[in-house]
Amino acid sequence: MKTITIGQIVRACGFSVLAGEGALDREADRVFCCDLLSFVMGRAPADCAWVTVMGNVNAIAVAVLADAACIVLAENAALDEEARSRADGQGVPVLGSPQPIFDTGLLI
């Protein structure tokens, strides 16, 4: 399976980095699109680039639990301050995309 670093995703797709700048060297090997946190906890594969519109502290916790490589907030979804702080502390890169969820996944 081919992998790509989160930093490469940022550069290739033109995404913004909203949090977790220190972990952009982590690699992702697939994309997972979902907004239902309980579904993500049970089904997101480790090392995925998780595309969602959920920009709260619970999403950061789920990303850590699922061992997602990063979170990509689609549709210009906001990352709240508590979530930003938690993402930075946990080393979870959070990226921003203006595109819809499906289109964001395709870009990656």
GROMACS .gro file of N, CA and C in nm:
model
  324
    1MET      N    1   0.084  -0.118   0.000
    1MET     CA    2   0.000   0.000   0.000
    1MET      C    3   0.089   0.125   0.000
    2LYS      N    4   0.057   0.220  -0.081
    2LYS     CA    5   0.135   0.343  -0.090
    2LYS      C    6   0.103   0.436   0.027
    3THR      N    7   0.206   0.500   0.080
    3THR     CA    8   0.186   0.595   0.188
    3THR      C    9   0.230   0.734   0.143
    4ILE      N   10   0.178   0.832   0.214
    4ILE     CA   11   0.212   0.972   0.188
    4ILE      C   12   0.216   1.043   0.324
    5THR      N   13   0.308   1.135   0.339
    5THR     CA   14   0.312   1.208   0.466
    5THR      C   15   0.200   1.312   0.470
    6ILE      N   16   0.165   1.352   0.589
    6ILE     CA   17   0.062   1.454   0.605
    6ILE      C   18   0.110   1.585   0.543
    7GLY      N   19   0.237   1.616   0.557
    7GLY     CA   20   0.293   1.736   0.493
    7GLY      C   21   0.279   1.732   0.342
    8GLN      N   22   0.299   1.614   0.283
    8GLN     CA   23   0.281   1.601   0.138
    8GLN      C   24   0.135   1.622   0.099
    9ILE      N   25   0.044   1.573   0.182
    9ILE     CA   26  -0.099   1.595   0.156
    9ILE      C   27  -0.130   1.744   0.157
   10VAL      N   28  -0.077   1.815   0.257
   10VAL     CA   29  -0.099   1.960   0.268
   10VAL      C   30  -0.053   2.029   0.140
   11ARG      N   31   0.068   1.998   0.098
   11ARG     CA   32   0.124   2.064  -0.021
   11ARG      C   33   0.050   2.025  -0.149
   12ALA      N   34   0.021   1.898  -0.167
   12ALA     CA   35  -0.042   1.851  -0.290
   12ALA      C   36  -0.186   1.898  -0.304
   13CYS      N   37  -0.257   1.907  -0.191
   13CYS     CA   38  -0.400   1.939  -0.196
   13CYS      C   39  -0.431   2.085  -0.164
   14GLY      N   40  -0.331   2.159  -0.115
   14GLY     CA   41  -0.352   2.299  -0.080
   14GLY      C   42  -0.433   2.318   0.047
   15PHE      N   43  -0.429   2.219   0.138
   15PHE     CA   44  -0.501   2.230   0.264
   15PHE      C   45  -0.427   2.323   0.360
   16SER      N   46  -0.499   2.379   0.454
   16SER     CA   47  -0.436   2.458   0.560
   16SER      C   48  -0.410   2.368   0.680
   17VAL      N   49  -0.309   2.403   0.759
   17VAL     CA   50  -0.278   2.329   0.881
   17VAL      C   51  -0.340   2.407   0.997
   18LEU      N   52  -0.436   2.345   1.065
   18LEU     CA   53  -0.508   2.410   1.174
   18LEU      C   54  -0.451   2.375   1.311
   19ALA      N   55  -0.385   2.261   1.321
   19ALA     CA   56  -0.325   2.215   1.448
   19ALA      C   57  -0.230   2.100   1.418
   20GLY      N   58  -0.147   2.068   1.516
   20GLY     CA   59  -0.059   1.953   1.504
   20GLY      C   60   0.053   1.968   1.404
   21GLU      N   61   0.105   2.088   1.389
   21GLU     CA   62   0.211   2.113   1.290
   21GLU      C   63   0.336   2.029   1.316
   22GLY      N   64   0.358   1.988   1.438
   22GLY     CA   65   0.477   1.909   1.470
   22GLY      C   66   0.471   1.765   1.424
   23ALA      N   67   0.356   1.720   1.372
   23ALA     CA   68   0.341   1.580   1.334
   23ALA      C   69   0.313   1.562   1.185
   24LEU      N   70   0.355   1.658   1.103
   24LEU     CA   71   0.327   1.651   0.960
   24LEU      C   72   0.411   1.545   0.887
   25ASP      N   73   0.506   1.484   0.958
   25ASP     CA   74   0.586   1.379   0.896
   25ASP      C   75   0.521   1.241   0.912
   26ARG      N   76   0.410   1.234   0.984
   26ARG     CA   77   0.338   1.107   0.997
   26ARG      C   78   0.285   1.065   0.861
   27GLU      N   79   0.280   0.935   0.836
   27GLU     CA   80   0.233   0.884   0.708
   27GLU      C   81   0.090   0.833   0.715
   28ALA      N   82   0.017   0.854   0.608
   28ALA     CA   83  -0.119   0.801   0.592
   28ALA      C   84  -0.118   0.707   0.473
   29ASP      N   85  -0.201   0.603   0.480
   29ASP     CA   86  -0.205   0.509   0.369
   29ASP      C   87  -0.344   0.488   0.310
   30ARG      N   88  -0.443   0.560   0.361
   30ARG     CA   89  -0.577   0.552   0.305
   30ARG      C   90  -0.661   0.668   0.355
   31VAL      N   91  -0.777   0.685   0.299
   31VAL     CA   92  -0.871   0.791   0.337
   31VAL      C   93  -0.995   0.727   0.397
   32PHE      N   94  -1.048   0.789   0.502
   32PHE     CA   95  -1.172   0.743   0.565
   32PHE      C   96  -1.262   0.864   0.583
   33CYS      N   97  -1.381   0.861   0.526
   33CYS     CA   98  -1.476   0.973   0.533
   33CYS      C   99  -1.596   0.933   0.618
   34CYS      N  100  -1.619   1.007   0.727
   34CYS     CA  101  -1.732   0.975   0.814
   34CYS      C  102  -1.747   1.086   0.918
   35ASP      N  103  -1.873   1.115   0.956
   35ASP     CA  104  -1.900   1.214   1.061
   35ASP      C  105  -1.956   1.152   1.189
   36LEU      N  106  -1.991   1.027   1.188
   36LEU     CA  107  -2.048   0.962   1.306
   36LEU      C  108  -1.934   0.907   1.392
   37LEU      N  109  -1.908   0.971   1.506
   37LEU     CA  110  -1.791   0.939   1.587
   37LEU      C  111  -1.788   0.794   1.632
   38SER      N  112  -1.901   0.738   1.672
   38SER     CA  113  -1.902   0.599   1.716
   38SER      C  114  -1.866   0.504   1.601
   39PHE      N  115  -1.905   0.539   1.481
   39PHE     CA  116  -1.872   0.460   1.363
   39PHE      C  117  -1.721   0.468   1.336
   40VAL      N  118  -1.666   0.587   1.349
   40VAL     CA  119  -1.523   0.606   1.327
   40VAL      C  120  -1.443   0.525   1.429
   41MET      N  121  -1.486   0.526   1.555
   41MET     CA  122  -1.414   0.451   1.659
   41MET      C  123  -1.403   0.304   1.625
   42GLY      N  124  -1.506   0.247   1.566
   42GLY     CA  125  -1.506   0.105   1.538
   42GLY      C  126  -1.457   0.066   1.401
   43ARG      N  127  -1.450   0.161   1.307
   43ARG     CA  128  -1.420   0.123   1.169
   43ARG      C  129  -1.306   0.196   1.102
   44ALA      N  130  -1.265   0.308   1.153
   44ALA     CA  131  -1.156   0.381   1.087
   44ALA      C  132  -1.027   0.301   1.099
   45PRO      N  133  -0.958   0.280   0.987
   45PRO     CA  134  -0.832   0.207   0.993
   45PRO      C  135  -0.720   0.296   1.048
   46ALA      N  136  -0.627   0.234   1.118
   46ALA     CA  137  -0.510   0.307   1.167
   46ALA      C  138  -0.439   0.369   1.048
   47ASP      N  139  -0.377   0.483   1.071
   47ASP     CA  140  -0.297   0.554   0.969
   47ASP      C  141  -0.379   0.612   0.856
   48CYS      N  142  -0.509   0.632   0.879
   48CYS     CA  143  -0.593   0.693   0.775
   48CYS      C  144  -0.592   0.845   0.787
   49ALA      N  145  -0.624   0.908   0.676
   49ALA     CA  146  -0.655   1.051   0.675
   49ALA      C  147  -0.807   1.057   0.690
   50TRP      N  148  -0.853   1.097   0.807
   50TRP     CA  149  -0.997   1.096   0.838
   50TRP      C  150  -1.057   1.229   0.795
   51VAL      N  151  -1.152   1.226   0.702
   51VAL     CA  152  -1.218   1.345   0.651
   51VAL      C  153  -1.355   1.357   0.718
   52THR      N  154  -1.382   1.473   0.779
   52THR     CA  155  -1.503   1.495   0.855
   52THR      C  156  -1.533   1.645   0.861
   53VAL      N  157  -1.644   1.680   0.924
   53VAL     CA  158  -1.673   1.820   0.955
   53VAL      C  159  -1.677   1.841   1.107
   54MET      N  160  -1.639   1.738   1.182
   54MET     CA  161  -1.643   1.743   1.328
   54MET      C  162  -1.512   1.804   1.382
   55GLY      N  163  -1.518   1.929   1.425
   55GLY     CA  164  -1.398   1.998   1.472
   55GLY      C  165  -1.398   2.024   1.620
   56ASN      N  166  -1.444   1.927   1.699
   56ASN     CA  167  -1.450   1.946   1.844
   56ASN      C  168  -1.354   1.851   1.915
   57VAL      N  169  -1.345   1.866   2.045
   57VAL     CA  170  -1.250   1.788   2.124
   57VAL      C  171  -1.281   1.639   2.118
   58ASN      N  172  -1.407   1.602   2.100
   58ASN     CA  173  -1.441   1.460   2.089
   58ASN      C  174  -1.381   1.399   1.963
   59ALA      N  175  -1.375   1.474   1.855
   59ALA     CA  176  -1.314   1.424   1.733
   59ALA      C  177  -1.164   1.398   1.753
   60ILE      N  178  -1.099   1.482   1.830
   60ILE     CA  179  -0.956   1.461   1.858
   60ILE      C  180  -0.938   1.332   1.937
   61ALA      N  181  -1.022   1.311   2.036
   61ALA     CA  182  -1.015   1.189   2.116
   61ALA      C  183  -1.037   1.066   2.030
   62VAL      N  184  -1.133   1.072   1.939
   62VAL     CA  185  -1.161   0.959   1.850
   62VAL      C  186  -1.043   0.936   1.756
   63ALA      N  187  -0.982   1.041   1.705
   63ALA     CA  188  -0.865   1.025   1.617
   63ALA      C  189  -0.751   0.955   1.690
   64VAL      N  190  -0.731   0.991   1.816
   64VAL     CA  191  -0.626   0.927   1.895
   64VAL      C  192  -0.661   0.780   1.918
   65LEU      N  193  -0.785   0.754   1.955
   65LEU     CA  194  -0.830   0.617   1.980
   65LEU      C  195  -0.818   0.530   1.855
   66ALA      N  196  -0.855   0.585   1.741
   66ALA     CA  197  -0.851   0.510   1.615
   66ALA      C  198  -0.712   0.508   1.553
   67ASP      N  199  -0.620   0.585   1.608
   67ASP     CA  200  -0.484   0.599   1.556
   67ASP      C  201  -0.484   0.653   1.412
   68ALA      N  202  -0.574   0.749   1.387
   68ALA     CA  203  -0.579   0.816   1.256
   68ALA      C  204  -0.452   0.900   1.239
   69ALA      N  205  -0.403   0.906   1.117
   69ALA     CA  206  -0.283   0.985   1.090
   69ALA      C  207  -0.310   1.134   1.099
   70CYS      N  208  -0.432   1.174   1.062
   70CYS     CA  209  -0.471   1.315   1.069
   70CYS      C  210  -0.622   1.326   1.057
   71ILE      N  211  -0.671   1.444   1.086
   71ILE     CA  212  -0.810   1.480   1.061
   71ILE      C  213  -0.808   1.588   0.954
   72VAL      N  214  -0.895   1.575   0.856
   72VAL     CA  215  -0.910   1.680   0.755
   72VAL      C  216  -1.053   1.733   0.769
   73LEU      N  217  -1.063   1.859   0.809
   73LEU     CA  218  -1.194   1.921   0.824
   73LEU      C  219  -1.238   1.977   0.689
   74ALA      N  220  -1.340   1.917   0.632
   74ALA     CA  221  -1.391   1.957   0.502
   74ALA      C  222  -1.491   2.072   0.516
   75GLU      N  223  -1.525   2.133   0.405
   75GLU     CA  224  -1.628   2.238   0.397
   75GLU      C  225  -1.600   2.357   0.488
   76ASN      N  226  -1.470   2.386   0.508
   76ASN     CA  227  -1.429   2.497   0.596
   76ASN      C  228  -1.485   2.484   0.737
   77ALA      N  229  -1.505   2.361   0.783
   77ALA     CA  230  -1.554   2.339   0.919
   77ALA      C  231  -1.453   2.396   1.019
   78ALA      N  232  -1.504   2.454   1.124
   78ALA     CA  233  -1.420   2.519   1.225
   78ALA      C  234  -1.363   2.418   1.324
   79LEU      N  235  -1.243   2.446   1.370
   79LEU     CA  236  -1.181   2.372   1.478
   79LEU      C  237  -1.187   2.461   1.601
   80ASP      N  238  -1.260   2.417   1.705
   80ASP     CA  239  -1.272   2.504   1.822
   80ASP      C  240  -1.141   2.507   1.901
   81GLU      N  241  -1.125   2.606   1.987
   81GLU     CA  242  -0.998   2.628   2.057
   81GLU      C  243  -0.959   2.513   2.148
   82GLU      N  244  -1.055   2.454   2.217
   82GLU     CA  245  -1.024   2.339   2.303
   82GLU      C  246  -0.972   2.223   2.219
   83ALA      N  247  -1.034   2.200   2.104
   83ALA     CA  248  -0.990   2.093   2.015
   83ALA      C  249  -0.851   2.123   1.959
   84ARG      N  250  -0.825   2.248   1.924
   84ARG     CA  251  -0.693   2.287   1.872
   84ARG      C  252  -0.584   2.258   1.977
   85SER      N  253  -0.611   2.297   2.098
   85SER     CA  254  -0.516   2.274   2.206
   85SER      C  255  -0.492   2.125   2.229
   86ARG      N  256  -0.600   2.047   2.229
   86ARG     CA  257  -0.588   1.903   2.249
   86ARG      C  258  -0.512   1.838   2.133
   87ALA      N  259  -0.541   1.879   2.011
   87ALA     CA  260  -0.473   1.824   1.894
   87ALA      C  261  -0.323   1.852   1.900
   88ASP      N  262  -0.287   1.975   1.936
   88ASP     CA  263  -0.146   2.009   1.948
   88ASP      C  264  -0.080   1.924   2.057
   89GLY      N  265  -0.148   1.908   2.170
   89GLY     CA  266  -0.093   1.831   2.282
   89GLY      C  267  -0.081   1.683   2.251
   90GLN      N  268  -0.172   1.630   2.170
   90GLN     CA  269  -0.173   1.488   2.137
   90GLN      C  270  -0.096   1.457   2.007
   91GLY      N  271  -0.049   1.561   1.939
   91GLY     CA  272   0.025   1.540   1.814
   91GLY      C  273  -0.062   1.492   1.700
   92VAL      N  274  -0.186   1.543   1.694
   92VAL     CA  275  -0.279   1.505   1.588
   92VAL      C  276  -0.286   1.620   1.486
   93PRO      N  277  -0.235   1.599   1.366
   93PRO     CA  278  -0.248   1.703   1.265
   93PRO      C  279  -0.395   1.721   1.226
   94VAL      N  280  -0.439   1.846   1.223
   94VAL     CA  281  -0.574   1.877   1.177
   94VAL      C  282  -0.559   1.974   1.060
   95LEU      N  283  -0.613   1.934   0.947
   95LEU     CA  284  -0.602   2.012   0.824
   95LEU      C  285  -0.738   2.069   0.788
   96GLY      N  286  -0.739   2.174   0.708
   96GLY     CA  287  -0.863   2.235   0.665
   96GLY      C  288  -0.875   2.233   0.514
   97SER      N  289  -0.996   2.203   0.467
   97SER     CA  290  -1.026   2.202   0.323
   97SER      C  291  -1.157   2.276   0.299
   98PRO      N  292  -1.165   2.355   0.193
   98PRO     CA  293  -1.291   2.422   0.161
   98PRO      C  294  -1.387   2.331   0.085
   99GLN      N  295  -1.339   2.218   0.038
   99GLN     CA  296  -1.418   2.128  -0.046
   99GLN      C  297  -1.515   2.043   0.037
  100PRO      N  298  -1.620   1.990  -0.025
  100PRO     CA  299  -1.707   1.894   0.042
  100PRO      C  300  -1.629   1.769   0.082
  101ILE      N  301  -1.686   1.689   0.169
  101ILE     CA  302  -1.618   1.572   0.222
  101ILE      C  303  -1.572   1.478   0.110
  102PHE      N  304  -1.660   1.440   0.021
  102PHE     CA  305  -1.626   1.346  -0.086
  102PHE      C  306  -1.513   1.402  -0.173
  103ASP      N  307  -1.524   1.527  -0.213
  103ASP     CA  308  -1.423   1.588  -0.298
  103ASP      C  309  -1.289   1.598  -0.226
  104THR      N  310  -1.292   1.624  -0.096
  104THR     CA  311  -1.169   1.628  -0.017
  104THR      C  312  -1.102   1.492  -0.016
  105GLY      N  313  -1.182   1.388   0.005
  105GLY     CA  314  -1.127   1.253   0.001
  105GLY      C  315  -1.066   1.219  -0.132
  106LEU      N  316  -1.130   1.260  -0.240
  106LEU     CA  317  -1.076   1.236  -0.374
  106LEU      C  318  -0.945   1.310  -0.397
  107LEU      N  319  -0.935   1.432  -0.344
  107LEU     CA  320  -0.810   1.507  -0.359
  107LEU      C  321  -0.692   1.434  -0.295
  108ILE      N  322  -0.717   1.380  -0.178
  108ILE     CA  323  -0.611   1.310  -0.106
  108ILE      C  324  -0.570   1.187  -0.184
   0.00000   0.00000   0.00000
